[in-house]
Short mmCIF file of C-alpha atoms in Angstrom, two decimals:
data_model
loop_
_atom_site.label_atom_id
_atom_site.label_comp_id
_atom_site.label_asym_id
_atom_site.label_seq_id
_atom_site.Cartn_x
_atom_site.Cartn_y
_atom_site.Cartn_z
CA MET A 227 -11.98 -12.60 15.10
CA ARG A 228 -10.90 -12.49 11.50
CA VAL A 229 -9.73 -15.81 10.02
CA LEU A 230 -6.58 -15.39 7.96
CA PRO A 231 -6.45 -17.15 4.59
CA PRO A 232 -3.98 -20.04 4.33
CA ALA A 233 -1.75 -17.98 2.04
CA ALA A 234 -1.47 -15.24 4.67
CA ARG A 235 -0.69 -17.74 7.43
CA GLY A 236 2.03 -19.31 5.29
CA TYR A 237 3.43 -15.88 4.46
CA ILE A 238 3.61 -14.92 8.16
CA LEU A 239 5.21 -18.25 9.04
CA CYS A 240 7.90 -17.70 6.43
CA ALA A 241 8.54 -14.20 7.81
CA VAL A 242 8.87 -15.56 11.36
CA LEU A 243 11.35 -18.24 10.23
CA ALA A 244 13.35 -15.61 8.34
CA ALA A 245 13.42 -13.38 11.43
CA LEU A 246 14.66 -16.25 13.58
CA ALA A 247 17.41 -16.91 11.06
CA CYS A 248 18.39 -13.24 11.24
CA VAL A 249 18.71 -13.13 15.05
CA ALA A 250 20.15 -16.63 15.54
CA PRO A 251 23.82 -15.59 15.06
CA ALA A 252 23.45 -12.98 17.82
CA LEU A 253 22.03 -15.59 20.22
CA THR A 254 24.61 -18.26 19.46
CA GLY A 255 27.72 -16.16 18.77
CA SER A 256 30.20 -14.90 21.33
CA GLY A 257 30.83 -11.41 19.93
CA THR A 258 27.41 -9.89 20.66
CA PRO A 259 27.69 -6.67 22.73
CA TRP A 260 24.91 -7.63 25.09
CA ALA A 261 25.03 -4.45 27.17
CA THR A 262 24.40 -2.23 24.14
CA VAL A 263 21.79 -4.64 22.72
CA ALA A 264 19.87 -4.74 26.01
CA LEU A 265 20.00 -0.97 26.45
CA LEU A 266 18.77 -0.22 22.92
CA ALA A 267 16.12 -2.96 23.08
CA VAL A 268 14.73 -1.62 26.35
CA LEU A 269 14.82 1.91 24.97
CA TYR A 270 12.93 0.90 21.82
CA LEU A 271 10.46 -1.15 23.84
CA GLY A 272 9.79 1.78 26.16
CA CYS A 273 9.29 4.13 23.23
CA GLU A 274 6.76 1.78 21.64
CA LEU A 275 4.87 1.42 24.92
CA VAL A 276 4.68 5.18 25.48
CA LYS A 277 1.41 6.44 24.04
CA ILE A 278 1.38 9.80 25.83
CA CYS A 279 4.17 12.29 25.20
CA PRO A 280 4.89 13.42 28.78
CA LEU A 281 6.54 16.67 27.69
CA LEU A 282 3.79 17.74 25.34
CA GLY A 283 0.72 15.92 26.65
CA SER A 284 -0.31 14.66 23.23
CA ARG A 285 -1.19 11.18 22.13
CA VAL A 286 1.22 9.50 19.72
CA PRO A 287 -0.48 8.22 16.55
CA GLU A 288 -0.35 4.44 16.46
CA GLY A 289 1.38 2.50 13.75
CA ILE A 290 3.46 5.31 12.20
CA GLY A 291 6.88 4.08 13.35
CA SER A 292 7.52 7.16 15.47
CA PHE A 293 10.58 5.67 17.18
CA PHE A 294 12.31 3.87 14.33
CA PRO A 295 15.39 6.09 14.97
CA VAL A 296 16.23 3.79 17.89
CA VAL A 297 16.20 0.75 15.61
CA LEU A 298 18.19 2.56 12.95
CA ALA A 299 20.73 3.65 15.55
CA ALA A 300 21.11 -0.03 16.44
CA VAL A 301 21.57 -0.80 12.74
CA LEU A 302 24.48 1.64 12.62
CA LEU A 303 26.07 0.65 15.94
CA LEU A 304 25.66 -3.13 16.06
CA PRO A 305 26.21 -6.16 13.84
CA PRO A 306 23.14 -7.02 11.72
CA PRO A 307 21.96 -9.99 13.88
CA ALA A 308 22.20 -7.85 17.03
CA ALA A 309 20.29 -5.00 15.35
CA ALA A 310 17.54 -7.48 14.38
CA LEU A 311 17.39 -8.60 18.01
CA VAL A 312 16.92 -4.99 19.17
CA ALA A 313 13.90 -4.60 16.89
CA LEU A 314 12.06 -7.66 18.22
CA PRO A 315 10.74 -6.48 21.65
CA GLY A 316 9.33 -3.20 20.36
CA GLY A 317 7.75 -4.89 17.37
CA LEU A 318 6.12 -7.52 19.54
CA ALA A 319 4.83 -4.95 22.05
CA GLY A 320 3.40 -2.50 19.53
CA THR A 321 -0.26 -1.65 19.96
CA VAL A 322 -2.66 -3.15 17.43
CA VAL A 323 -6.31 -2.27 16.96
CA GLN A 324 -7.48 -5.19 14.83
CA ARG A 325 -7.74 -8.87 15.61
CA PRO A 326 -6.08 -11.31 15.85
CA ALA A 327 -3.78 -9.10 17.94
CA TRP A 328 -1.12 -11.71 18.73
CA VAL A 329 -0.70 -12.59 15.07
CA ARG A 330 -0.26 -8.94 14.18
CA ARG A 331 2.30 -8.46 16.95
CA VAL A 332 4.28 -11.48 15.81
CA TRP A 333 4.12 -10.18 12.25
CA HIS A 334 5.36 -6.71 13.23
CA GLY A 335 8.20 -8.16 15.27
CA ALA A 336 9.34 -10.45 12.46
CA GLN A 337 8.94 -7.72 9.86
CA GLN A 338 11.07 -5.21 11.78
CA ALA A 339 13.73 -7.79 12.62
CA ILE A 340 14.15 -8.72 8.95
CA ALA A 341 14.24 -5.05 7.92
CA ALA A 342 16.87 -4.23 10.57
CA TRP A 343 19.05 -7.16 9.45
CA VAL A 344 18.91 -6.13 5.78
CA ALA A 345 19.62 -2.50 6.69
CA GLY A 346 22.60 -3.58 8.77
CA GLN A 347 24.00 -5.67 5.93
CA THR A 348 23.56 -2.72 3.55
CA PHE A 349 25.37 -0.39 5.96
CA ARG A 350 28.32 -2.76 6.22
CA LEU A 351 28.42 -3.44 2.50
CA LEU A 352 29.06 0.28 1.95
CA HIS A 353 31.77 0.37 4.67
CA GLY A 354 29.53 2.30 7.01
CA PRO A 355 31.20 1.23 10.30
CA ALA A 356 34.54 2.69 9.15
CA ALA A 357 32.89 5.96 8.14
CA LEU A 358 30.81 6.15 11.31
CA GLY A 359 33.75 6.30 13.68
CA SER A 360 37.46 5.76 14.00
CA SER A 361 39.77 6.43 16.91
CA ALA A 362 41.75 9.67 16.78
CA PRO A 363 44.03 11.36 19.34
CA SER A 364 42.18 13.78 21.60
CA GLY A 365 45.25 15.85 22.42
CA PRO A 366 48.59 16.90 21.00
CA PRO A 367 51.02 14.20 19.85
CA GLY A 368 52.54 12.35 22.74
CA SER A 369 49.75 13.25 25.20
CA ALA A 370 48.19 10.63 27.45
CA ASP A 371 44.60 11.60 26.65
CA PRO A 372 42.47 8.65 25.51
CA PRO A 373 41.48 8.59 21.83
CA VAL A 374 37.99 9.65 20.77
CA TRP A 375 35.71 8.40 18.00
CA VAL A 376 35.39 10.72 15.01
CA ALA A 377 32.70 10.24 12.33
CA ASP A 378 33.80 10.73 8.75
CA PHE A 379 31.36 13.38 7.51
CA PRO A 380 29.89 13.71 4.91
CA TYR A 381 30.84 10.22 3.68
CA VAL A 382 28.96 8.47 6.46
CA LEU A 383 25.70 9.95 5.13
CA LEU A 384 25.71 7.70 2.05
CA PRO A 385 25.78 4.32 3.87
CA ALA A 386 23.38 5.65 6.52
CA ALA A 387 20.90 6.82 3.86
CA ALA A 388 21.23 3.51 2.01
CA ALA A 389 20.54 1.62 5.25
CA ALA A 390 17.41 3.71 5.92
CA ALA A 391 16.22 3.16 2.33
CA ALA A 392 16.82 -0.60 2.64
CA PHE A 393 14.92 -0.63 5.94
CA CYS A 394 11.99 1.17 4.27
CA LEU A 395 12.10 -1.07 1.20
CA VAL A 396 11.93 -4.29 3.22
CA LEU A 397 9.08 -3.01 5.41
CA THR A 398 7.00 -1.89 2.44
CA ALA A 399 7.76 -5.03 0.43
CA LEU A 400 6.59 -7.21 3.31
CA ASP A 401 3.55 -4.99 3.85
CA GLY A 402 2.55 -5.32 0.21
CA GLY A 403 2.97 -9.08 0.37
CA ILE A 404 0.74 -9.47 3.40
CA LEU A 405 -1.91 -7.21 1.81
CA ALA A 406 -1.91 -9.39 -1.29
CA ALA A 407 -2.06 -12.59 0.77
CA ALA A 408 -4.49 -11.58 3.53
CA GLU A 409 -6.86 -9.32 1.59
CA ARG A 410 -6.42 -10.97 -1.82
CA ARG A 411 -5.51 -7.70 -3.45
CA PRO A 412 -4.10 -7.80 -6.98
CA ALA A 413 -0.32 -7.90 -6.95
CA ALA A 414 -0.19 -4.84 -9.20
CA THR A 415 -1.99 -2.71 -6.61
CA ALA A 416 -0.81 -4.21 -3.31
CA TRP A 417 2.59 -2.44 -3.45
CA ARG A 418 1.45 0.66 -5.33
CA GLY A 419 2.67 3.80 -3.60
CA LEU A 420 3.88 2.10 -0.39
CA PHE A 421 7.58 2.74 -0.91
CA THR A 422 7.29 6.27 -2.31
CA ARG A 423 5.03 7.38 0.57
CA SER A 424 7.31 5.86 3.22
CA LEU A 425 10.77 6.72 1.90
CA ALA A 426 10.94 10.35 3.06
CA PRO A 427 9.82 9.63 6.68
CA HIS A 428 12.26 6.74 6.93
CA CYS A 429 15.11 8.92 5.66
CA VAL A 430 14.32 11.41 8.42
CA HIS A 431 14.30 8.54 10.92
CA GLY A 432 17.62 7.40 9.51
CA LEU A 433 19.13 10.87 10.02
CA ALA A 434 17.94 10.86 13.62
CA GLY A 435 19.36 7.37 14.07
CA LEU A 436 22.70 8.56 12.69
CA MET A 437 22.69 11.44 15.16
CA MET A 438 22.03 8.99 18.00
CA ALA A 439 24.85 6.71 16.84
CA VAL A 440 27.37 9.56 16.54
CA MET A 441 26.45 10.97 19.95
CA TRP A 442 26.58 7.47 21.44
CA ARG A 443 30.18 7.08 20.33
CA SER A 444 31.15 10.58 21.38
CA PRO A 445 32.81 11.29 24.73
CA TYR A 446 29.36 12.28 26.06
CA GLY A 447 27.96 8.78 25.46
CA LEU A 448 24.44 7.63 26.19
CA PRO A 449 23.03 10.81 27.83
CA ALA A 450 23.82 12.83 24.71
CA ALA A 451 22.33 10.13 22.48
CA LEU A 452 19.10 10.16 24.43
CA LEU A 453 18.70 13.90 23.80
CA VAL A 454 18.04 13.06 20.16
CA LEU A 455 14.68 11.62 21.22
CA LEU A 456 13.47 15.06 22.32
CA PRO A 457 13.05 16.47 18.79
CA MET A 458 11.47 13.15 17.82
CA TYR A 459 8.84 13.69 20.52
CA ILE A 460 8.20 17.15 19.10
CA SER A 461 7.92 15.86 15.53
CA CYS A 462 5.62 13.12 16.83
CA TRP A 463 3.36 15.74 18.40
CA VAL A 464 3.25 17.74 15.14
CA PHE A 465 2.43 14.58 13.20
CA ALA A 466 -0.31 13.76 15.71
CA GLN A 467 -1.92 17.14 15.07
CA TYR A 468 -1.80 16.48 11.33
CA HIS A 469 -3.47 13.09 11.78
CA ARG A 470 -6.15 14.61 14.00
CA GLU A 471 -6.91 17.19 11.36
CA ARG A 472 -7.09 14.54 8.64
CA ALA A 473 -9.36 12.42 10.85
CA ALA A 474 -11.62 15.42 11.44
CA HIS A 475 -11.82 16.03 7.68
CA ARG A 476 -12.76 12.41 7.03
CA ALA A 477 -15.36 12.49 9.79
CA THR A 478 -16.90 15.63 8.32
CA ILE A 479 -17.14 14.11 4.85
CA ARG A 480 -18.50 10.83 6.23
CA ALA A 481 -21.20 12.63 8.22
CA LEU A 482 -22.34 14.61 5.18
CA VAL A 483 -22.46 11.52 2.97
CA GLN A 484 -24.38 9.54 5.59
CA ALA A 485 -26.90 12.36 5.88
CA VAL A 486 -27.46 12.31 2.10
CA ASP A 487 -27.80 8.51 2.09
CA ILE A 488 -30.39 8.63 4.85
CA LYS A 489 -32.39 11.31 3.07
CA ASP A 490 -32.24 9.67 -0.38
CA ARG A 491 -32.08 5.97 0.43
CA TYR A 492 -32.57 4.92 -3.20
CA THR A 493 -29.08 6.13 -4.17
CA ARG A 494 -27.21 4.79 -1.14
CA GLY A 495 -23.57 4.13 -1.97
CA HIS A 496 -23.79 6.34 -5.08
CA SER A 497 -21.59 9.06 -3.58
CA GLU A 498 -18.71 6.72 -2.76
CA ARG A 499 -18.82 5.14 -6.21
CA VAL A 500 -18.81 8.53 -7.94
CA GLY A 501 -15.78 9.47 -5.83
CA GLN A 502 -14.08 6.25 -6.90
CA ALA A 503 -14.81 6.77 -10.60
CA SER A 504 -13.72 10.42 -10.36
CA ALA A 505 -10.38 9.36 -8.89
CA MET A 506 -9.93 6.84 -11.72
CA ILE A 507 -10.46 9.59 -14.30
CA ALA A 508 -8.10 11.97 -12.50
CA ARG A 509 -5.39 9.31 -12.25
CA GLU A 510 -5.73 8.54 -15.96
CA LEU A 511 -5.36 12.26 -16.73
CA GLY A 512 -2.09 12.33 -14.74
CA MET A 513 -3.25 14.62 -11.93
CA SER A 514 -1.04 14.86 -8.84
CA GLU A 515 -1.87 12.85 -5.74
CA ASP A 516 -3.03 15.93 -3.85
CA ARG A 517 -5.41 16.98 -6.61
CA LEU A 518 -6.56 13.40 -7.07
CA GLU A 519 -7.71 13.37 -3.45
CA VAL A 520 -9.60 16.63 -4.02
CA VAL A 521 -11.33 15.08 -7.05
CA ARG A 522 -12.32 12.04 -5.00
CA ILE A 523 -13.79 14.23 -2.25
CA ALA A 524 -15.65 16.29 -4.86
CA GLY A 525 -17.20 13.12 -6.25
CA ILE A 526 -18.21 11.93 -2.82
CA LEU A 527 -19.85 15.25 -1.88
CA HIS A 528 -21.31 16.18 -5.27
CA ASP A 529 -24.90 15.56 -4.13
CA VAL A 530 -24.63 17.02 -0.62
CA GLY A 531 -27.05 19.76 -1.71
CA LYS A 532 -29.85 17.19 -1.65
CA LEU A 533 -30.01 17.88 2.06
CA GLY A 534 -31.72 21.14 1.13
CA VAL A 535 -34.27 19.47 -1.17
CA PRO A 536 -37.58 18.34 0.34
CA THR A 537 -37.53 14.61 1.01
CA ARG A 538 -40.90 14.11 -0.65
CA LEU A 539 -39.40 15.19 -3.97
CA LEU A 540 -36.40 12.88 -3.69
CA ARG A 541 -38.67 9.92 -2.90
CA LYS A 542 -41.51 10.78 -5.27
CA ASP A 543 -42.61 7.82 -7.38
CA GLY A 544 -44.25 9.70 -10.22
CA PRO A 545 -42.84 12.25 -12.68
CA LEU A 546 -41.88 15.69 -11.41
CA THR A 547 -43.75 18.86 -12.26
CA PRO A 548 -41.77 21.75 -13.79
CA GLU A 549 -41.82 23.54 -10.43
CA GLU A 550 -40.56 20.47 -8.60
CA ARG A 551 -37.83 20.03 -11.19
CA ARG A 552 -36.70 23.64 -10.66
CA ILE A 553 -36.48 22.98 -6.93
CA ILE A 554 -34.35 19.87 -7.41
CA GLU A 555 -32.08 21.70 -9.85
CA LEU A 556 -31.13 24.02 -6.99
CA HIS A 557 -29.26 21.23 -5.18
CA PRO A 558 -25.81 22.14 -6.63
CA GLU A 559 -26.20 25.67 -5.27
CA TYR A 560 -27.43 24.33 -1.94
CA GLY A 561 -24.40 22.06 -1.77
CA HIS A 562 -21.99 24.87 -2.60
CA GLU A 563 -23.46 27.06 0.11
CA MET A 564 -23.28 24.23 2.64
CA VAL A 565 -19.57 23.55 2.09
CA ARG A 566 -18.44 27.12 1.38
CA GLY A 567 -17.02 27.51 4.89
CA ILE A 568 -15.12 24.19 4.86
CA GLY A 569 -11.67 25.41 3.92
CA PHE A 570 -9.99 22.07 3.27
CA LEU A 571 -12.35 21.25 0.38
CA GLY A 572 -10.70 23.87 -1.82
CA GLU A 573 -11.30 23.21 -5.51
CA ALA A 574 -13.90 20.56 -4.71
CA ARG A 575 -16.45 23.29 -4.00
CA SER A 576 -16.52 24.37 -7.64
CA ALA A 577 -17.15 20.76 -8.72
CA ILE A 578 -20.08 20.51 -6.33
CA LEU A 579 -21.56 23.68 -7.82
CA HIS A 580 -21.03 22.88 -11.51
CA HIS A 581 -21.26 19.09 -11.87
CA HIS A 582 -24.59 19.38 -13.72
CA GLU A 583 -23.29 21.84 -16.33
CA ARG A 584 -23.12 20.54 -19.91
CA VAL A 585 -20.44 21.20 -22.48
CA ASP A 586 -23.04 22.57 -24.93
CA GLY A 587 -24.32 25.08 -22.35
CA SER A 588 -27.73 23.48 -21.68
CA GLY A 589 -26.89 22.39 -18.13
CA TYR A 590 -27.53 24.06 -14.78
CA PRO A 591 -27.28 26.09 -12.59
CA TYR A 592 -25.49 28.69 -14.78
CA GLY A 593 -25.42 27.21 -18.27
CA LEU A 594 -21.63 27.27 -18.58
CA THR A 595 -20.07 25.90 -21.77
CA GLY A 596 -16.86 24.04 -22.63
CA GLU A 597 -13.77 25.32 -20.84
CA GLN A 598 -15.90 27.60 -18.67
CA ILE A 599 -16.85 24.52 -16.66
CA PRO A 600 -14.18 23.75 -14.03
CA VAL A 601 -12.06 20.69 -14.79
CA LEU A 602 -13.11 18.88 -11.62
CA ALA A 603 -16.78 19.48 -12.40
CA ARG A 604 -16.31 17.88 -15.83
CA VAL A 605 -14.66 14.88 -14.18
CA VAL A 606 -17.46 14.44 -11.64
CA ALA A 607 -20.15 14.85 -14.33
CA VAL A 608 -18.85 11.82 -16.23
CA ALA A 609 -18.40 9.74 -13.06
CA ASP A 610 -21.89 10.67 -11.87
CA ALA A 611 -23.55 9.67 -15.14
CA PHE A 612 -21.56 6.42 -15.34
CA ASP A 613 -22.61 5.25 -11.89
CA ALA A 614 -26.20 6.31 -12.44
CA MET A 615 -26.38 4.15 -15.58
CA THR A 616 -24.66 1.13 -14.01
CA SER A 617 -26.80 1.18 -10.85
CA THR A 618 -30.35 -0.07 -10.50
CA ARG A 619 -32.87 2.62 -9.61
CA SER A 620 -36.59 2.40 -9.00
CA TYR A 621 -37.23 3.70 -12.52
CA SER A 622 -34.48 1.94 -14.49
CA ARG A 623 -32.38 -1.19 -14.45
CA ALA A 624 -28.58 -1.24 -14.33
CA ARG A 625 -26.83 -1.15 -17.67
CA PRO A 626 -23.78 -3.30 -18.39
CA VAL A 627 -20.52 -1.38 -18.15
CA PRO A 628 -19.73 -1.45 -21.92
CA VAL A 629 -23.20 -0.15 -22.73
CA ALA A 630 -22.83 2.70 -20.24
CA LEU A 631 -19.43 3.62 -21.64
CA ALA A 632 -20.84 3.59 -25.16
CA GLU A 633 -23.61 5.96 -24.06
CA LEU A 634 -21.06 8.31 -22.51
CA GLU A 635 -19.10 8.32 -25.76
CA ARG A 636 -22.28 9.05 -27.70
CA CYS A 637 -22.95 12.08 -25.50
CA ALA A 638 -19.33 13.28 -25.50
CA GLY A 639 -18.94 16.74 -26.96
CA ALA A 640 -22.52 17.74 -26.20
CA GLN A 641 -23.12 16.75 -22.59
CA PHE A 642 -19.68 15.57 -21.44
CA ASP A 643 -16.06 16.53 -21.99
CA PRO A 644 -14.66 13.94 -24.47
CA ALA A 645 -11.29 13.87 -22.66
CA MET A 646 -12.97 12.82 -19.42
CA VAL A 647 -15.01 10.14 -21.16
CA ASP A 648 -11.90 8.76 -22.86
CA ALA A 649 -10.03 8.73 -19.54
CA LEU A 650 -12.76 6.72 -17.82
CA THR A 651 -12.97 4.30 -20.75
CA GLU A 652 -9.21 3.75 -20.71
CA ALA A 653 -9.08 3.28 -16.93
CA ILE A 654 -11.92 0.75 -16.88
CA GLY A 655 -10.57 -1.03 -19.94
CA ARG A 656 -7.26 -1.53 -18.17
CA SER A 657 -8.31 -2.39 -14.61
CA GLY A 658 -12.07 -3.00 -14.74
CA TRP A 659 -14.76 -1.44 -12.58
CA HIS A 660 -14.54 -2.47 -8.91
CA PRO A 661 -17.41 -0.74 -7.07
CA VAL A 662 -16.61 0.16 -3.48
CA VAL A 663 -18.31 -1.69 -0.64
CA THR A 664 -21.28 0.15 0.81
CA SER A 665 -23.43 -0.49 3.83
CA ASP A 666 -25.95 -2.54 1.88
CA ALA A 667 -23.99 -3.90 -1.08
CA ASP A 668 -21.41 -6.62 -1.47
CA LEU A 669 -18.19 -5.99 -3.32
CA GLN A 670 -18.38 -7.05 -6.94
CA VAL A 671 -15.26 -7.23 -9.09
CA ILE A 672 -16.26 -6.12 -12.54
CA SER A 673 -14.28 -6.64 -15.70
CA PRO A 674 -15.49 -5.35 -19.06
CA SER A 675 -14.55 -8.63 -20.72
CA ALA A 676 -15.86 -11.16 -18.19
CA PRO A 677 -19.44 -11.97 -17.23
CA ALA A 678 -20.50 -10.96 -13.76
CA ALA A 679 -21.69 -13.53 -11.29
CA PRO A 680 -24.91 -12.86 -9.40
CA ALA A 681 -24.48 -11.75 -5.82
CA PRO A 682 -25.43 -14.31 -3.19
CA ALA A 683 -28.58 -13.87 -1.17
CA ARG A 684 -28.01 -12.20 2.16
CA GLY A 685 -29.93 -12.31 5.36
CA GLY A 686 -29.79 -13.40 8.97
CA PRO A 687 -31.56 -15.59 11.49
CA GLY A 688 -35.25 -14.87 11.49
CA LEU A 689 -34.99 -12.53 8.51
CA PRO A 690 -35.77 -13.24 4.87
CA PRO A 691 -32.75 -13.09 2.57
CA LEU A 692 -32.27 -9.84 0.72
CA PRO A 693 -32.66 -10.01 -3.06
CA ALA A 694 -29.50 -10.44 -5.08
CA LEU A 695 -27.95 -7.19 -6.22
CA PRO A 696 -27.93 -6.42 -9.94
CA ALA A 697 -24.83 -7.31 -11.89
CA GLN A 698 -22.87 -4.30 -13.11
CA GLY A 699 -20.57 -6.05 -15.51
CA THR A 700 -21.18 -7.33 -19.00
CA GLY A 701 -23.62 -9.99 -17.91
CA GLU A 702 -27.32 -9.52 -18.32
CA ALA A 703 -28.85 -7.00 -15.97
CA PRO A 704 -31.96 -8.10 -14.11
CA ALA A 705 -35.22 -7.46 -15.81
CA ALA A 706 -36.74 -4.07 -15.15
CA PRO A 707 -40.38 -3.66 -14.20
CA ARG A 708 -42.77 -4.20 -17.08
CA GLY A 709 -42.75 -1.25 -19.41
CA ALA A 710 -39.51 0.20 -18.07
CA ARG A 711 -37.07 1.71 -20.54
CA GLN A 712 -33.38 2.51 -20.47
CA PRO A 713 -32.83 6.23 -19.73
CA SER A 714 -30.36 8.31 -21.67
CA ALA A 715 -27.12 9.46 -20.07
CA ALA A 716 -28.72 12.78 -19.25
CA GLU A 717 -31.82 11.22 -17.71
CA ALA A 718 -29.78 8.70 -15.76
CA ARG A 719 -28.35 11.56 -13.73
CA LEU A 720 -31.73 13.01 -12.80
CA PRO A 721 -32.94 12.51 -9.22
CA ARG A 722 -35.46 9.81 -8.58
CA GLY A 723 -38.86 10.64 -9.98
CA GLN A 724 -37.60 12.94 -12.71
CA GLY A 725 -38.09 12.33 -16.42
CA ARG A 726 -40.60 10.20 -18.29
CA ARG A 727 -42.20 7.21 -16.61
CA PRO A 728 -43.52 4.03 -18.16
#
């Protein structure tokens, strides 16, 4: 069971108190439409408990807010405190996969109640109830037919869209806060991208909620409103297929990386760090989010061709012979052949093939020069060299980050694309180098202007503690074996056993 930091516990407590303040007027007031509240609450609760779509036989992805249209319909139909009350049961009953489960359920319930209350207040501030429906005669003047409710289209769309946006904003703001408090993420990164990624889905949910509210107030009433859930089941099924495909892609990449790590245990974690550095360069260059993900995957899989290299060469302690070096230099082509049939990799395949090319044409496998080298390959080449220099290998010690960046700048124009080197330097200068956590390394937060603290010794009962990992910041790197020298940027990228030995 994970122990929450005090800041996270205080944050959740404040959210719970705010949620209680939101629903209190509905519990104590006399104007609450209890029949509608109970019906919508039960409907939302049932939708959250349903994990199998009975019409389509497909599992609903957990935690994607598939049935928020019910809550947003309550936002449009009910006073804000009553709408917050509708959101509570479904939020409390939602499935969670991480512990402590009860804390997460309480958090989700409070979070959704607050978001529903704010969305309801926004809807009323923009005169949404008047635009949603007003009584109008259903027959000719003087007839005895009862009046019907008529929505004022298209004006009702504005308050409904604003309510959905407010609902999304509150959810993402609270999510970012709990990430910063529970996982101690920097405030600048905790909220990054949350709102922009969630706004479009919540607007779609808001449109469905508006349809439910209009149908609810129509002469057809509740049965017609419930029909709106049918297309939501279909969209849920489509979204489930998308998530399955994404999960399959991630599993494929993870299996390939694990196979490389097992075969070349001396560079374990290298692939993930190269993917991280490649994404930093791509983000600094202003690449789109889709292409940034391709760059990250290319960095992670850049050495997958090592699976075709004999293990004895990867683990050889002495220098390589020219024939052995030629065999190892085939690993980009091996990697390209291995992933050629994986369609979702797209442009990443060219980076796998060409990440050892050099700008001056002296690289391999094809000796491409300058702009002939694909952009993604030039990105991965810089990220690969940077991690090789800042990681301890059997034949060299880790260099401090500023020294590695200086070496990249020295080799820019001959070995590396200067634009890629500048992008990595700018990105690290602004946010530091935060190596990802690997299976056998602790997370170290690296800043180019602050000394790095040594990692604590690790071990378990009956086992000797593992040696402290080398610092990768500006502090002194651990002493290398006697006679060891610092390799150049080009040599730092060579597989283990290649190049001169002390």
